PDB file of C-alpha atoms in Angstrom:
ATOM      1  CA  MET A   1      95.997  68.856 101.523  1.00  0.00           C
ATOM      2  CA  ASP A   2      97.884  71.620  99.729  1.00  0.00           C
ATOM      3  CA  ALA A   3      99.581  74.872 100.686  1.00  0.00           C
ATOM      4  CA  LEU A   4      96.435  76.954 100.220  1.00  0.00           C
ATOM      5  CA  ALA A   5      94.369  74.624 102.399  1.00  0.00           C
ATOM      6  CA  VAL A   6      96.975  74.708 105.188  1.00  0.00           C
ATOM      7  CA  VAL A   7      97.393  78.469 105.292  1.00  0.00           C
ATOM      8  CA  SER A   8      93.613  78.981 104.988  1.00  0.00           C
ATOM      9  CA  GLN A   9      93.064  76.870 108.103  1.00  0.00           C
ATOM     10  CA  LEU A  10      95.756  78.840 109.905  1.00  0.00           C
ATOM     11  CA  ARG A  11      94.087  82.090 108.868  1.00  0.00           C
ATOM     12  CA  ASP A  12      90.789  80.831 110.302  1.00  0.00           C
ATOM     13  CA  LEU A  13      92.545  80.108 113.592  1.00  0.00           C
ATOM     14  CA  ALA A  14      94.195  83.539 113.586  1.00  0.00           C
ATOM     15  CA  SER A  15      90.844  85.227 112.994  1.00  0.00           C
ATOM     16  CA  GLU A  16      89.895  84.241 116.546  1.00  0.00           C
ATOM     17  CA  PRO A  17      91.647  86.623 119.000  1.00  0.00           C
ATOM     18  CA  GLN A  18      92.233  83.935 121.621  1.00  0.00           C
ATOM     19  CA  ASN A  19      94.510  82.020 119.239  1.00  0.00           C
ATOM     20  CA  ARG A  20      96.762  84.842 118.060  1.00  0.00           C
ATOM     21  CA  GLU A  21      99.264  84.868 120.897  1.00  0.00           C
ATOM     22  CA  VAL A  22      99.667  81.080 120.842  1.00  0.00           C
ATOM     23  CA  ILE A  23     100.248  80.978 117.081  1.00  0.00           C
ATOM     24  CA  VAL A  24     103.015  83.584 117.207  1.00  0.00           C
ATOM     25  CA  GLN A  25     104.676  82.063 120.275  1.00  0.00           C
ATOM     26  CA  ASP A  26     104.753  78.688 118.554  1.00  0.00           C
ATOM     27  CA  GLU A  27     108.257  77.830 117.350  1.00  0.00           C
ATOM     28  CA  GLY A  28     107.104  76.595 113.959  1.00  0.00           C
ATOM     29  CA  CYS A  29     104.098  78.627 112.806  1.00  0.00           C
ATOM     30  CA  LEU A  30     105.853  81.940 112.201  1.00  0.00           C
ATOM     31  CA  PRO A  31     108.809  80.474 110.262  1.00  0.00           C
ATOM     32  CA  GLY A  32     106.295  78.541 108.161  1.00  0.00           C
ATOM     33  CA  LEU A  33     104.351  81.698 107.338  1.00  0.00           C
ATOM     34  CA  VAL A  34     107.560  83.479 106.339  1.00  0.00           C
ATOM     35  CA  LEU A  35     108.302  80.664 103.899  1.00  0.00           C
ATOM     36  CA  PHE A  36     104.804  81.019 102.432  1.00  0.00           C
ATOM     37  CA  LEU A  37     105.647  84.662 101.605  1.00  0.00           C
ATOM     38  CA  ASP A  38     107.913  83.316  98.875  1.00  0.00           C
ATOM     39  CA  HIS A  39     105.190  81.109  97.359  1.00  0.00           C
ATOM     40  CA  GLN A  40     104.417  81.496  93.657  1.00  0.00           C
ATOM     41  CA  ASN A  41     100.633  81.078  94.054  1.00  0.00           C
ATOM     42  CA  PRO A  42      99.017  84.545  94.515  1.00  0.00           C
ATOM     43  CA  ASP A  43      96.141  82.993  96.490  1.00  0.00           C
ATOM     44  CA  VAL A  44      98.603  81.523  99.004  1.00  0.00           C
ATOM     45  CA  LEU A  45     100.344  84.899  99.297  1.00  0.00           C
ATOM     46  CA  LEU A  46      97.068  86.721  99.930  1.00  0.00           C
ATOM     47  CA  VAL A  47      95.851  84.308 102.604  1.00  0.00           C
ATOM     48  CA  THR A  48      99.284  84.327 104.283  1.00  0.00           C
ATOM     49  CA  LEU A  49      99.232  88.127 104.473  1.00  0.00           C
ATOM     50  CA  GLN A  50      95.673  88.058 105.835  1.00  0.00           C
ATOM     51  CA  THR A  51      96.874  85.663 108.535  1.00  0.00           C
ATOM     52  CA  MET A  52      99.759  87.951 109.444  1.00  0.00           C
ATOM     53  CA  ARG A  53      97.418  90.930 109.539  1.00  0.00           C
ATOM     54  CA  TYR A  54      95.255  89.128 112.084  1.00  0.00           C
ATOM     55  CA  LEU A  55      98.286  88.149 114.180  1.00  0.00           C
ATOM     56  CA  ALA A  56      99.593  91.729 114.178  1.00  0.00           C
ATOM     57  CA  GLU A  57      96.338  92.954 115.729  1.00  0.00           C
ATOM     58  CA  TRP A  58      97.578  91.503 119.020  1.00  0.00           C
ATOM     59  CA  THR A  59     100.109  94.187 119.992  1.00  0.00           C
ATOM     60  CA  PRO A  60     102.451  91.934 122.036  1.00  0.00           C
ATOM     61  CA  ASN A  61     102.960  89.845 118.874  1.00  0.00           C
ATOM     62  CA  ILE A  62     104.473  92.693 116.877  1.00  0.00           C
ATOM     63  CA  SER A  63     107.985  92.563 118.312  1.00  0.00           C
ATOM     64  CA  THR A  64     108.244  88.793 117.811  1.00  0.00           C
ATOM     65  CA  MET A  65     106.927  89.018 114.260  1.00  0.00           C
ATOM     66  CA  LYS A  66     109.268  91.882 113.370  1.00  0.00           C
ATOM     67  CA  ASN A  67     112.297  90.011 114.673  1.00  0.00           C
ATOM     68  CA  GLU A  68     111.446  86.740 112.939  1.00  0.00           C
ATOM     69  CA  LEU A  69     114.296  85.937 110.553  1.00  0.00           C
ATOM     70  CA  GLY A  70     113.350  86.800 106.976  1.00  0.00           C
ATOM     71  CA  MET A  71     110.009  88.427 107.832  1.00  0.00           C
ATOM     72  CA  MET A  72     110.786  92.055 106.974  1.00  0.00           C
ATOM     73  CA  VAL A  73     112.888  91.186 103.931  1.00  0.00           C
ATOM     74  CA  SER A  74     110.124  88.996 102.494  1.00  0.00           C
ATOM     75  CA  LEU A  75     107.452  91.642 103.087  1.00  0.00           C
ATOM     76  CA  GLU A  76     109.634  94.293 101.465  1.00  0.00           C
ATOM     77  CA  ASN A  77     110.242  92.020  98.478  1.00  0.00           C
ATOM     78  CA  LEU A  78     106.500  91.525  98.042  1.00  0.00           C
ATOM     79  CA  THR A  79     105.814  95.256  97.921  1.00  0.00           C
ATOM     80  CA  GLY A  80     108.150  95.593  94.960  1.00  0.00           C
ATOM     81  CA  ARG A  81     107.451  92.279  93.244  1.00  0.00           C
ATOM     82  CA  GLU A  82     106.048  92.610  89.738  1.00  0.00           C
ATOM     83  CA  GLY A  83     102.938  90.805  88.543  1.00  0.00           C
ATOM     84  CA  LEU A  84     101.106  90.799  91.891  1.00  0.00           C
ATOM     85  CA  SER A  85      97.651  92.243  92.457  1.00  0.00           C
ATOM     86  CA  VAL A  86      97.197  95.628  94.109  1.00  0.00           C
ATOM     87  CA  GLU A  87      95.457  93.857  97.001  1.00  0.00           C
ATOM     88  CA  ILE A  88      98.508  91.716  97.756  1.00  0.00           C
ATOM     89  CA  THR A  89     101.072  94.526  97.540  1.00  0.00           C
ATOM     90  CA  ALA A  90      98.868  96.861  99.589  1.00  0.00           C
ATOM     91  CA  LEU A  91      98.352  94.248 102.290  1.00  0.00           C
ATOM     92  CA  ALA A  92     102.087  93.455 102.362  1.00  0.00           C
ATOM     93  CA  GLN A  93     102.798  97.178 102.803  1.00  0.00           C
ATOM     94  CA  GLU A  94     100.171  97.431 105.546  1.00  0.00           C
ATOM     95  CA  VAL A  95     101.661  94.544 107.526  1.00  0.00           C
ATOM     96  CA  TYR A  96     105.152  95.985 107.005  1.00  0.00           C
ATOM     97  CA  ASN A  97     104.008  99.389 108.315  1.00  0.00           C
ATOM     98  CA  ILE A  98     102.370  97.832 111.365  1.00  0.00           C
ATOM     99  CA  LEU A  99     105.524  95.903 112.249  1.00  0.00           C
ATOM    100  CA  THR A 100     107.797  98.944 111.815  1.00  0.00           C
ATOM    101  CA  ALA A 101     105.601 101.401 113.721  1.00  0.00           C
ATOM    102  CA  PRO A 102     106.645 102.212 117.321  1.00  0.00           C
ATOM    103  CA  VAL A 103     104.989  99.899 119.829  1.00  0.00           C
ATOM    104  CA  PRO A 104     104.685 100.325 123.598  1.00  0.00           C
ATOM    105  CA  ARG A 105     107.034  97.966 125.380  1.00  0.00           C
ATOM    106  CA  THR A 106     105.394  95.221 127.394  1.00  0.00           C
ATOM    107  CA  PRO A 107     107.108  92.941 129.936  1.00  0.00           C
ATOM    108  CA  GLU A 108     107.843  89.500 128.563  1.00  0.00           C
ATOM    109  CA  ARG A 109     106.430  86.510 130.346  1.00  0.00           C
ATOM    110  CA  GLU A 110     109.170  84.581 132.033  1.00  0.00           C
ATOM    111  CA  ASN A 111     109.649  80.842 131.714  1.00  0.00           C
ATOM    112  CA  ARG A 112     106.911  80.542 129.128  1.00  0.00           C
ATOM    113  CA  LYS A 113     106.980  77.261 127.271  1.00  0.00           C
ATOM    114  CA  LYS A 114     106.159  77.625 123.615  1.00  0.00           C
ATOM    115  CA  SER A 115     103.500  75.374 122.131  1.00  0.00           C
ATOM    116  CA  GLN A 116     104.455  73.225 119.193  1.00  0.00           C
ATOM    117  CA  PHE A 117     102.621  73.312 115.880  1.00  0.00           C
ATOM    118  CA  PHE A 118     105.020  71.951 113.302  1.00  0.00           C
ATOM    119  CA  ILE A 119     106.447  68.476 113.568  1.00  0.00           C
ATOM    120  CA  ASN A 120     110.148  68.524 114.464  1.00  0.00           C
ATOM    121  CA  SER A 121     109.990  72.213 115.458  1.00  0.00           C
ATOM    122  CA  THR A 122     112.123  71.443 118.496  1.00  0.00           C
ATOM    123  CA  GLN A 123     115.191  69.293 118.154  1.00  0.00           C
ATOM    124  CA  LYS A 124     118.097  69.498 120.533  1.00  0.00           C
ATOM    125  CA  LYS A 125     120.204  67.399 118.198  1.00  0.00           C
ATOM    126  CA  ALA A 126     119.671  69.764 115.281  1.00  0.00           C
ATOM    127  CA  LYS A 127     119.989  73.459 114.538  1.00  0.00           C
ATOM    128  CA  CYS A 128     118.875  75.749 111.702  1.00  0.00           C
ATOM    129  CA  VAL A 129     121.251  78.001 109.792  1.00  0.00           C
ATOM    130  CA  THR A 130     120.162  80.675 107.313  1.00  0.00           C
ATOM    131  CA  LEU A 131     122.581  81.358 104.475  1.00  0.00           C
ATOM    132  CA  HIS A 132     122.665  84.177 101.947  1.00  0.00           C
ATOM    133  CA  ILE A 133     124.015  82.632  98.756  1.00  0.00           C
ATOM    134  CA  GLN A 134     125.695  84.883  96.237  1.00  0.00           C
ATOM    135  CA  GLY A 135     125.055  83.625  92.715  1.00  0.00           C
ATOM    136  CA  LEU A 136     121.727  81.950  93.491  1.00  0.00           C
ATOM    137  CA  ASP A 137     120.009  83.475  90.479  1.00  0.00           C
ATOM    138  CA  SER A 138     118.366  80.571  88.672  1.00  0.00           C
ATOM    139  CA  THR A 139     117.161  76.990  88.978  1.00  0.00           C
ATOM    140  CA  ASP A 140     120.515  75.806  87.612  1.00  0.00           C
ATOM    141  CA  GLN A 141     122.412  77.464  90.462  1.00  0.00           C
ATOM    142  CA  ARG A 142     119.823  76.142  92.889  1.00  0.00           C
ATOM    143  CA  GLY A 143     120.486  72.643  91.582  1.00  0.00           C
ATOM    144  CA  LEU A 144     124.232  73.095  92.106  1.00  0.00           C
ATOM    145  CA  CYS A 145     123.616  74.271  95.660  1.00  0.00           C
ATOM    146  CA  GLU A 146     121.323  71.329  96.375  1.00  0.00           C
ATOM    147  CA  GLU A 147     123.936  68.864  95.115  1.00  0.00           C
ATOM    148  CA  ALA A 148     126.610  70.509  97.260  1.00  0.00           C
ATOM    149  CA  LEU A 149     124.493  70.386 100.419  1.00  0.00           C
ATOM    150  CA  LEU A 150     123.396  66.806  99.789  1.00  0.00           C
ATOM    151  CA  LYS A 151     127.030  65.733  99.896  1.00  0.00           C
ATOM    152  CA  VAL A 152     127.611  67.162 103.378  1.00  0.00           C
ATOM    153  CA  ARG A 153     127.202  64.567 106.087  1.00  0.00           C
ATOM    154  CA  GLY A 154     125.084  66.069 108.869  1.00  0.00           C
ATOM    155  CA  VAL A 155     122.723  68.099 106.661  1.00  0.00           C
ATOM    156  CA  ILE A 156     119.194  67.000 107.502  1.00  0.00           C
ATOM    157  CA  SER A 157     117.054  69.222 105.309  1.00  0.00           C
ATOM    158  CA  PHE A 158     116.962  72.571 103.532  1.00  0.00           C
ATOM    159  CA  THR A 159     114.608  74.972 101.786  1.00  0.00           C
ATOM    160  CA  PHE A 160     115.206  77.914  99.474  1.00  0.00           C
ATOM    161  CA  GLN A 161     113.852  81.464  99.266  1.00  0.00           C
ATOM    162  CA  MET A 162     114.948  82.353  95.761  1.00  0.00           C
ATOM    163  CA  ALA A 163     113.672  85.951  95.865  1.00  0.00           C
ATOM    164  CA  SER A 164     116.060  86.813  98.695  1.00  0.00           C
ATOM    165  CA  LYS A 165     118.819  84.361  97.626  1.00  0.00           C
ATOM    166  CA  ARG A 166     118.571  82.519 100.917  1.00  0.00           C
ATOM    167  CA  CYS A 167     118.684  78.928 102.013  1.00  0.00           C
ATOM    168  CA  THR A 168     117.598  77.703 105.437  1.00  0.00           C
ATOM    169  CA  VAL A 169     119.519  74.546 106.315  1.00  0.00           C
ATOM    170  CA  ARG A 170     118.731  72.181 109.165  1.00  0.00           C
ATOM    171  CA  ILE A 171     121.878  70.441 110.347  1.00  0.00           C
ATOM    172  CA  ARG A 172     123.182  68.365 113.217  1.00  0.00           C
ATOM    173  CA  SER A 173     124.298  70.527 116.125  1.00  0.00           C
ATOM    174  CA  ASP A 174     127.877  69.261 115.870  1.00  0.00           C
ATOM    175  CA  LEU A 175     128.286  70.278 112.203  1.00  0.00           C
ATOM    176  CA  PRO A 176     130.276  73.549 111.774  1.00  0.00           C
ATOM    177  CA  THR A 177     128.540  76.166 109.652  1.00  0.00           C
ATOM    178  CA  GLU A 178     131.856  76.638 107.818  1.00  0.00           C
ATOM    179  CA  SER A 179     131.405  73.154 106.355  1.00  0.00           C
ATOM    180  CA  LEU A 180     128.300  74.350 104.517  1.00  0.00           C
ATOM    181  CA  ALA A 181     130.128  77.411 103.170  1.00  0.00           C
ATOM    182  CA  SER A 182     133.064  75.268 102.027  1.00  0.00           C
ATOM    183  CA  ALA A 183     130.772  72.820 100.235  1.00  0.00           C
ATOM    184  CA  ILE A 184     128.941  75.651  98.471  1.00  0.00           C
ATOM    185  CA  ALA A 185     132.194  77.411  97.567  1.00  0.00           C
ATOM    186  CA  ALA A 186     133.379  74.166  95.951  1.00  0.00           C
ATOM    187  CA  THR A 187     130.829  74.759  93.179  1.00  0.00           C
ATOM    188  CA  LYS A 188     133.133  77.603  92.002  1.00  0.00           C
ATOM    189  CA  VAL A 189     130.106  79.762  91.100  1.00  0.00           C
ATOM    190  CA  LEU A 190     128.392  80.169  94.488  1.00  0.00           C
ATOM    191  CA  SER A 191     129.460  81.584  97.846  1.00  0.00           C
ATOM    192  CA  ALA A 192     127.641  81.704 101.179  1.00  0.00           C
ATOM    193  CA  GLN A 193     127.371  84.059 104.140  1.00  0.00           C
ATOM    194  CA  GLN A 194     125.456  83.349 107.313  1.00  0.00           C
ATOM    195  CA  VAL A 195     122.453  85.546 108.115  1.00  0.00           C
ATOM    196  CA  VAL A 196     122.351  86.529 111.789  1.00  0.00           C
ATOM    197  CA  LYS A 197     120.901  89.325 113.902  1.00  0.00           C
ATOM    198  CA  ASN A 198     122.962  91.905 115.742  1.00  0.00           C
ATOM    199  CA  GLU A 199     122.202  93.379 119.144  1.00  0.00           C
ATOM    200  CA  ALA A 200     119.826  95.884 117.548  1.00  0.00           C
ATOM    201  CA  GLY A 201     117.811  93.071 116.018  1.00  0.00           C
ATOM    202  CA  GLU A 202     118.965  93.920 112.486  1.00  0.00           C
ATOM    203  CA  GLU A 203     119.871  91.207 110.009  1.00  0.00           C
ATOM    204  CA  ILE A 204     123.540  91.174 109.011  1.00  0.00           C
ATOM    205  CA  PHE A 205     125.710  88.894 106.876  1.00  0.00           C
ATOM    206  CA  LEU A 206     128.465  87.003 108.675  1.00  0.00           C
ATOM    207  CA  SER A 207     131.399  86.026 106.477  1.00  0.00           C
ATOM    208  CA  LEU A 208     132.459  82.415 106.820  1.00  0.00           C
ATOM    209  CA  ASN A 209     136.042  81.298 106.352  1.00  0.00           C
ATOM    210  CA  GLN A 210     135.638  79.102 103.305  1.00  0.00           C
ATOM    211  CA  GLN A 211     139.360  78.668 102.709  1.00  0.00           C
ATOM    212  CA  SER A 212     140.264  77.495 106.203  1.00  0.00           C
ATOM    213  CA  GLY A 213     140.649  73.883 105.159  1.00  0.00           C
ATOM    214  CA  VAL A 214     137.572  72.851 107.103  1.00  0.00           C
ATOM    215  CA  GLU A 215     137.065  69.162 106.458  1.00  0.00           C
ATOM    216  CA  VAL A 216     133.660  68.500 104.923  1.00  0.00           C
ATOM    217  CA  ARG A 217     132.271  65.134 105.948  1.00  0.00           C
ATOM    218  CA  ARG A 218     130.775  63.556 102.840  1.00  0.00           C
ATOM    219  CA  ASN A 219     127.723  61.360 102.546  1.00  0.00           C
ATOM    220  CA  SER A 220     128.478  58.035 100.931  1.00  0.00           C
ATOM    221  CA  ALA A 221     124.823  57.527 100.068  1.00  0.00           C
ATOM    222  CA  LEU A 222     121.831  59.242 101.626  1.00  0.00           C
ATOM    223  CA  PRO A 223     121.838  62.286 103.944  1.00  0.00           C
ATOM    224  CA  ASP A 224     122.369  61.626 107.629  1.00  0.00           C
ATOM    225  CA  TYR A 225     118.776  61.772 108.825  1.00  0.00           C
ATOM    226  CA  LEU A 226     118.052  61.783 112.513  1.00  0.00           C
ATOM    227  CA  PRO A 227     115.983  58.818 113.743  1.00  0.00           C
ATOM    228  CA  GLU A 228     112.287  59.576 113.392  1.00  0.00           C
ATOM    229  CA  GLU A 229     111.490  58.369 116.914  1.00  0.00           C
ATOM    230  CA  GLU A 230     113.999  60.802 118.420  1.00  0.00           C
ATOM    231  CA  GLU A 231     112.858  63.717 116.314  1.00  0.00           C
ATOM    232  CA  SER A 232     109.200  63.647 117.185  1.00  0.00           C
ATOM    233  CA  PRO A 233     108.461  65.888 120.170  1.00  0.00           C
ATOM    234  CA  GLU A 234     106.208  64.727 122.937  1.00  0.00           C
ATOM    235  CA  LYS A 235     102.552  65.382 122.274  1.00  0.00           C
ATOM    236  CA  LEU A 236     101.323  68.341 124.297  1.00  0.00           C
ATOM    237  CA  VAL A 237      97.604  67.714 124.151  1.00  0.00           C
ATOM    238  CA  ASP A 238      96.761  70.480 126.620  1.00  0.00           C
ATOM    239  CA  ARG A 239      98.759  72.986 124.576  1.00  0.00           C
ATOM    240  CA  ALA A 240      97.395  72.191 121.141  1.00  0.00           C
ATOM    241  CA  ILE A 241      95.658  74.897 119.103  1.00  0.00           C
ATOM    242  CA  SER A 242      92.130  73.784 118.393  1.00  0.00           C
ATOM    243  CA  ARG A 243      89.301  75.049 116.246  1.00  0.00           C
ATOM    244  CA  THR A 244      86.455  76.218 118.446  1.00  0.00           C
ATOM    245  CA  THR A 245      83.929  74.676 116.087  1.00  0.00           C
ATOM    246  CA  ALA A 246      85.488  71.223 116.268  1.00  0.00           C
ATOM    247  CA  LYS A 247      86.265  70.573 119.921  1.00  0.00           C
ATOM    248  CA  ASN A 248      84.740  67.113 119.796  1.00  0.00           C
ATOM    249  CA  ASP A 249      86.205  66.183 116.450  1.00  0.00           C
ATOM    250  CA  SER A 250      87.979  62.889 117.046  1.00  0.00           C
ATOM    251  CA  SER A 251      90.007  63.502 113.937  1.00  0.00           C
ATOM    252  CA  GLY A 252      91.485  66.562 115.632  1.00  0.00           C
ATOM    253  CA  SER A 253      94.200  65.401 113.342  1.00  0.00           C
ATOM    254  CA  TRP A 254      94.055  68.493 111.164  1.00  0.00           C
ATOM    255  CA  LEU A 255      97.107  69.844 112.932  1.00  0.00           C
ATOM    256  CA  ASN A 256      98.938  66.574 112.384  1.00  0.00           C
ATOM    257  CA  SER A 257      97.996  66.566 108.703  1.00  0.00           C
ATOM    258  CA  ALA A 258      99.050  70.194 108.295  1.00  0.00           C
ATOM    259  CA  ALA A 259     102.312  69.566 110.086  1.00  0.00           C
ATOM    260  CA  SER A 260     102.981  66.510 107.955  1.00  0.00           C
ATOM    261  CA  PHE A 261     102.257  68.500 104.795  1.00  0.00           C
ATOM    262  CA  LEU A 262     104.576  71.333 105.813  1.00  0.00           C
ATOM    263  CA  THR A 263     107.328  68.902 106.751  1.00  0.00           C
ATOM    264  CA  LYS A 264     107.140  67.300 103.296  1.00  0.00           C
ATOM    265  CA  THR A 265     106.893  70.678 101.575  1.00  0.00           C
ATOM    266  CA  PHE A 266     109.689  72.580 103.288  1.00  0.00           C
ATOM    267  CA  TYR A 267     112.061  69.649 103.802  1.00  0.00           C
ATOM    268  CA  TRP A 268     113.084  67.638 100.774  1.00  0.00           C
TER     269      TRP A 268
END
């Protein structure tokens, strides 16, 4: 299974109206699609945008999609990215326009539990931090950043979006974000700011005190992974997204395979 196969299956699910709300409300699907927007394969980009176009047809999804961290920046980057086909840039612009157009406000459903699609998409012992890294201009700088993060005890995984100079880091909940900034600043050529959203839902950069003497806990060997048994969420069979053409497929393991693939792809 590769990236194109995974996103193609997700597009097929999104093409069916009854699945669109569930996919967007899922805590892992939307972040995964945003990461695909930075993929180098044009076919993956096209299918990802087609999936988002389907999801945006369900009006209540628009607000969630627009506010997803990195969504608007990635779409904007695609519209100006050189070397892409007219079809891709036009579709990226179309999705961007849909998400920025005024939408009638609809009451949110209270106490709604979100379905889970990606493995490890919920983890009370971990949190995700998005960093904007100044100086992240090449694979050499990326390598320096990787080495710096690998040395921080409590970093579980990370993935890069080179086009927007961002790194999404999954860390233990008790690890201060300043520790990441201090480790990155120690490279002498990189610096980090945290990407957060203000009350208006706009992305802003939050400066981190990198000179505060924050003690960075170092790994003596491998990163401090969380135990696999504790990470895996309970299986919610009645909440799973299923393909209507394969209800009796005993290998309804496509979701598990896709989740496994994405875990290996997005987390080193």
